[in-house]
Short mmCIF file of C-alpha atoms in Angstrom, two decimals:
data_model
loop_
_atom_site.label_atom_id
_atom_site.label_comp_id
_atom_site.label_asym_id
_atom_site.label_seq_id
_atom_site.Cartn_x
_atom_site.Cartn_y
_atom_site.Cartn_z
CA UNK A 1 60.24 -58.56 87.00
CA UNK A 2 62.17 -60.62 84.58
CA UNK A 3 60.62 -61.58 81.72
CA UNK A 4 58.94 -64.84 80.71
CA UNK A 5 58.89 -66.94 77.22
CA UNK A 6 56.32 -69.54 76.93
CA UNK A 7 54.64 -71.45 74.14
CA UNK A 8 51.77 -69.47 72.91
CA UNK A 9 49.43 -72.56 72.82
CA UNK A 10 49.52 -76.36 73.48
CA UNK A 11 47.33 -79.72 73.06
CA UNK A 12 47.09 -82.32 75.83
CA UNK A 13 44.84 -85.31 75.61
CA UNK A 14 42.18 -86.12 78.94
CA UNK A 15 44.00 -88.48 81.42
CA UNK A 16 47.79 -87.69 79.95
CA UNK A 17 50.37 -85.56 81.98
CA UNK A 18 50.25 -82.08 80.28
CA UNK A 19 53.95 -80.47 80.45
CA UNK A 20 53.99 -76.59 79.98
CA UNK A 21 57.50 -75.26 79.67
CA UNK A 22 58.26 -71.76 80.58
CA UNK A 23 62.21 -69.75 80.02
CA UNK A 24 63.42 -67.27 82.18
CA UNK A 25 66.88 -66.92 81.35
CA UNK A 26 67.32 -63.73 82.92
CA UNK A 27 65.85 -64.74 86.26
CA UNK A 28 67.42 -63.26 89.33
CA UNK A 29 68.55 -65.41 92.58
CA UNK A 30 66.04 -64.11 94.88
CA UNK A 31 63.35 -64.62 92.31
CA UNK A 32 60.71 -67.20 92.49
CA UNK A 33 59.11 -68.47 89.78
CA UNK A 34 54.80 -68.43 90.02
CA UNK A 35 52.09 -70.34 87.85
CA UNK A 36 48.55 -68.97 87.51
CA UNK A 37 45.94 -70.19 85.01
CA UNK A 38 43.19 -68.25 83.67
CA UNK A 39 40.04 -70.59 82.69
CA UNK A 40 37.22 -69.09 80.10
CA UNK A 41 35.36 -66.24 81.84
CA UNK A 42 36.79 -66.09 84.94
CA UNK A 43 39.76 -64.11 87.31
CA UNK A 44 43.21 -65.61 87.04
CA UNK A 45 43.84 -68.72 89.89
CA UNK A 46 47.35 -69.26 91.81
CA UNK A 47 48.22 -72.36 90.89
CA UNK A 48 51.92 -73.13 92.74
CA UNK A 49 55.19 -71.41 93.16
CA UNK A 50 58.97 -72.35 93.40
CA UNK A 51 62.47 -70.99 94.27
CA UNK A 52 64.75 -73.74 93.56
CA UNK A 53 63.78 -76.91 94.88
CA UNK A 54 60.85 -79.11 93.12
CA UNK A 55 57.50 -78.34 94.07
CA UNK A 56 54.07 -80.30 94.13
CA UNK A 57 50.65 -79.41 95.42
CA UNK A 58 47.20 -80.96 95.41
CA UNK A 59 47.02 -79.05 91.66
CA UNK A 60 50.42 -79.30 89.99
CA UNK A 61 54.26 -79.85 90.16
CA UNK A 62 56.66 -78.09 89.30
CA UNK A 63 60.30 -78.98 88.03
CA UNK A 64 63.01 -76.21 87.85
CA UNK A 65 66.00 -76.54 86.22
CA UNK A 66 69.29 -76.49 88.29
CA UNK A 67 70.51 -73.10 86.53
CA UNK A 68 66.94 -71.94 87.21
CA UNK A 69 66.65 -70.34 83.86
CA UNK A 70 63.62 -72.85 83.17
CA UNK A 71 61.00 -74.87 84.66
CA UNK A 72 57.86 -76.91 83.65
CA UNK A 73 54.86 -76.70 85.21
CA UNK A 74 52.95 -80.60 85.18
CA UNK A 75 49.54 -81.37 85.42
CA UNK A 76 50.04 -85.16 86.09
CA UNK A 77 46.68 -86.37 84.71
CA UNK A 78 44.84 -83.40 82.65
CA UNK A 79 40.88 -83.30 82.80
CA UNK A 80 38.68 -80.98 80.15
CA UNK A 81 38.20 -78.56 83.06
CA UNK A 82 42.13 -77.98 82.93
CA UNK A 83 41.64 -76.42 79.27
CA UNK A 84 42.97 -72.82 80.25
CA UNK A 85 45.40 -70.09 80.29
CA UNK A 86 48.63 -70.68 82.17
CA UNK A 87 51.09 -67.98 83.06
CA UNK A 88 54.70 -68.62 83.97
CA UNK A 89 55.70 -65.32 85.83
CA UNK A 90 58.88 -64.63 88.03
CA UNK A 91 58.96 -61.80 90.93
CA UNK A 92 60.45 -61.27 94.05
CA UNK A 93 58.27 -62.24 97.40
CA UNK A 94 57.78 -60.07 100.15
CA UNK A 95 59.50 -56.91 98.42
CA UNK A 96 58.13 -53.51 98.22
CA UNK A 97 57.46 -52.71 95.17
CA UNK A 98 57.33 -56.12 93.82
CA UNK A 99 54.74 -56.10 90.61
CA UNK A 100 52.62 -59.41 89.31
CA UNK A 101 53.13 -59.09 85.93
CA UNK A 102 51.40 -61.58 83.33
CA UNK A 103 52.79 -62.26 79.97
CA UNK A 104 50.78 -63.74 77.04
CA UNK A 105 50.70 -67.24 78.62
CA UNK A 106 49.99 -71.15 76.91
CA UNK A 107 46.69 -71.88 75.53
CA UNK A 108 46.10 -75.33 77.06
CA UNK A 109 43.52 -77.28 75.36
CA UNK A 110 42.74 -80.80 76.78
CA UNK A 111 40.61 -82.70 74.41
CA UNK A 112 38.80 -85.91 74.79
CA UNK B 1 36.46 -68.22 102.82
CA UNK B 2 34.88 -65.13 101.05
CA UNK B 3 36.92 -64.07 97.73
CA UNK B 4 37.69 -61.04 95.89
CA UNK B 5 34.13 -59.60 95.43
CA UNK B 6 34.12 -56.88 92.22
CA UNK B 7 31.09 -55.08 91.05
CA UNK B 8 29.25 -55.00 88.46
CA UNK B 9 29.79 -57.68 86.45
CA UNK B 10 28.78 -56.11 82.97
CA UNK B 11 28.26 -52.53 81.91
CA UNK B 12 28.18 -51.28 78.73
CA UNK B 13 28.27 -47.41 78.29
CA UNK B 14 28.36 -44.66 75.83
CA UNK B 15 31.83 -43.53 74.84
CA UNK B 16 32.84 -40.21 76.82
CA UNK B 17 30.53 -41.49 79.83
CA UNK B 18 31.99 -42.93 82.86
CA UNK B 19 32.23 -45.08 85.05
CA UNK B 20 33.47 -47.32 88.08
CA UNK B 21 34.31 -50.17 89.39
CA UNK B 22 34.26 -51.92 93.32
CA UNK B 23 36.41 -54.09 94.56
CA UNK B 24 36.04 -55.41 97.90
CA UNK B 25 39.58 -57.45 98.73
CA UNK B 26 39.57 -60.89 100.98
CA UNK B 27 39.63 -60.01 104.57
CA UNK B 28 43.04 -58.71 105.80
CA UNK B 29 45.05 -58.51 102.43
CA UNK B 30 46.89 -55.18 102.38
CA UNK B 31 47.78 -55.81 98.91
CA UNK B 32 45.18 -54.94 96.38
CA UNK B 33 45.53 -54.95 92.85
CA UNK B 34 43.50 -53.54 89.42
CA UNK B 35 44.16 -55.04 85.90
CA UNK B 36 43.09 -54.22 82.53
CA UNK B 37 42.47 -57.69 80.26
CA UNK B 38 41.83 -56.86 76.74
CA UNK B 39 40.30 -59.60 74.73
CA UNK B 40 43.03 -62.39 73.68
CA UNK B 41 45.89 -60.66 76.02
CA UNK B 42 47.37 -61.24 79.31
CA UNK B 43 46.25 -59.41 82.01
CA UNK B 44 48.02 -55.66 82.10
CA UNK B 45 48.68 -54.16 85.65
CA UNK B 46 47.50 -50.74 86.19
CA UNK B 47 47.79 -49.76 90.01
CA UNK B 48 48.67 -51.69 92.94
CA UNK B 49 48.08 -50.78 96.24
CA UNK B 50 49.57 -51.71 99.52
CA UNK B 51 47.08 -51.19 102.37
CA UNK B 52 45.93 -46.91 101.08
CA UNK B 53 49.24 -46.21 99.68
CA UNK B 54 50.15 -46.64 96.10
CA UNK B 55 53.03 -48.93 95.32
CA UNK B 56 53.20 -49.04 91.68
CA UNK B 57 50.84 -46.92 88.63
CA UNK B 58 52.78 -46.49 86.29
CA UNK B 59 50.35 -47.76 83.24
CA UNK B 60 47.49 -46.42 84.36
CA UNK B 61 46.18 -43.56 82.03
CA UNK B 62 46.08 -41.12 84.42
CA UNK B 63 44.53 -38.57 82.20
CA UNK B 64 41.01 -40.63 82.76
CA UNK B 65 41.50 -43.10 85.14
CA UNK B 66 41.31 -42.90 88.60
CA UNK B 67 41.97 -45.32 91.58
CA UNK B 68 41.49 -45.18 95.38
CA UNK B 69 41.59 -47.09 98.11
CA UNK B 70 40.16 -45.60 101.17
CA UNK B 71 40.76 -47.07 104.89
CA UNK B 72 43.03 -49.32 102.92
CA UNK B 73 40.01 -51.40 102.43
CA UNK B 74 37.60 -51.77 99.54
CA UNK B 75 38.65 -49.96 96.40
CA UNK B 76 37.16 -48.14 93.29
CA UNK B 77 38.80 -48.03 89.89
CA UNK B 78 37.02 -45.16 87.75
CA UNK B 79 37.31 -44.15 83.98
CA UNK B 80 36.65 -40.36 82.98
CA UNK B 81 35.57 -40.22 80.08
CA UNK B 82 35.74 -43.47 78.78
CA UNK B 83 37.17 -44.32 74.95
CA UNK B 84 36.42 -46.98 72.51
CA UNK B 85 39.70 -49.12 73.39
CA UNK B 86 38.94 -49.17 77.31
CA UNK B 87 36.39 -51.86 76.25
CA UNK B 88 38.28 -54.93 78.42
CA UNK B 89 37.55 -56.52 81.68
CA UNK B 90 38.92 -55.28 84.56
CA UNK B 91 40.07 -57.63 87.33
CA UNK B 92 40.75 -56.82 90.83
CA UNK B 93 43.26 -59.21 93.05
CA UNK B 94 44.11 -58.98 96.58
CA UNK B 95 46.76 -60.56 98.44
CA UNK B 96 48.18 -60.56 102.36
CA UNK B 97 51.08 -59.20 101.53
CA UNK B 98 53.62 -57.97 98.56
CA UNK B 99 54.76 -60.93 96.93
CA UNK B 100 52.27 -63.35 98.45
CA UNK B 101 49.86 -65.60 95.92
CA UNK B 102 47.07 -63.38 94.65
CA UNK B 103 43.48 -64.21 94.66
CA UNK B 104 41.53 -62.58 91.77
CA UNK B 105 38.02 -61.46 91.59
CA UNK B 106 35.96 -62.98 88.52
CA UNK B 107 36.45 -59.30 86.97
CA UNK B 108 33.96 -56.78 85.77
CA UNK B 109 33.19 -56.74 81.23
CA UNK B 110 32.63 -53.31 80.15
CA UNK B 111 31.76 -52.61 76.89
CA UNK B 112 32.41 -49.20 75.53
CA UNK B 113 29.96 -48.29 71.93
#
């Protein structure tokens, strides 16, 4: 999997859009990029994922740049219970052999 | 639907004891995943399975840990003996196929003294 550079932590205050960049310069074209978040005590959660084309789900957005060698993963109004762990991570779907591979990830912290 | 169901949830042991880990996968995944998450780090891959085959385990310490994943089904993860730094939690995932969002269990803490 190519590899991932993201801020190692980040601030966002309750009700404000929290932007979470994420480079992957290296990224191949049949790559896709994925966002998980890991809150306190618990299992890592999918969050949304992306080839080229802008994505949004009930959870997130996500914006990726033309040249695809960044994106930003938005949480359009951030909430305490977003304060988490979020992993910017590019694989290949439906390939054998295809790993999930975490990095370090962003240290969200929404405060009040 | 019913998650990724791991077991236990704690254990603390002695070093050179061992010990495993379950993992039962959502219904129907074929992919099924073990990590190692060491306090303040990212989750570390050590074996991935697709249905009973192994696909990739390449950072598992082979020398004491040990992985199956009979009738391509649930799934063990054992540790023989266990050291000082395999004090982590260790997080099973499943998914329907390679490449496919994963769902993680909530992980099991063990605690090596």
């Amino acid at each position: 999997d190519a590899k991932t550079t993201q801020p190692t932590s980040m601030d966002c205050a309750e009700g404000r859009a929290a932007n979470l960049p994420c480079n992957h310069s290296t990224i191949s074209g049949n790559e896709y990029v994925y966002w998980y978040r890991q809150i306190h005590s618990q299992g890592p959660q999918y969050i949304i994922h992306g080839l080229k084309n802008n994505e949004t789900n009930e959870m997130a957005s996500l914006i990726i740049t033309e040249d695809r060698k960044s994106s930003t993963l938005i949480l359009p109004h951030a909430t305490l219970r977003d304060t988490a762990v979020y992993y910017c991570i590019v694989r290949v779907a439906n390939n054998a052999g295809n790993m999930l591979t975490f990095g370090g990830g962003t240290r969200l912290m929404v405060k009040p | 639907e019913a998650g990724v169901a791991q077991s236990p949830r704690y254990k603390i042991i002695e070093k050179r004891q061992s010990v495993a880990f379950w993992c039962n996968p959502i219904s129907g995944h074929a992919t099924l995943y073990w990590y190692q998450q060491i306090l303040g780090q990212g989750p570390k891959l050590l074996i991935q399975f697709q249905n009973n085959g192994v696909v990739d385990d390449s950072q598992l310490p082979k020398d004491r840990f040990s992985a199956e994943r009979l009738k391509g089904v649930d799934s063990t993860l054992k540790i023989q003996p266990a050291k000082l730094e395999d004090s982590a939690v260790y997080l099973c995932a499943s998914s329907i196929g390679q490449g496919a969002k994963a769902f993680f269990g909530q992980g099991t803490r063990l605690t090596v003294v």
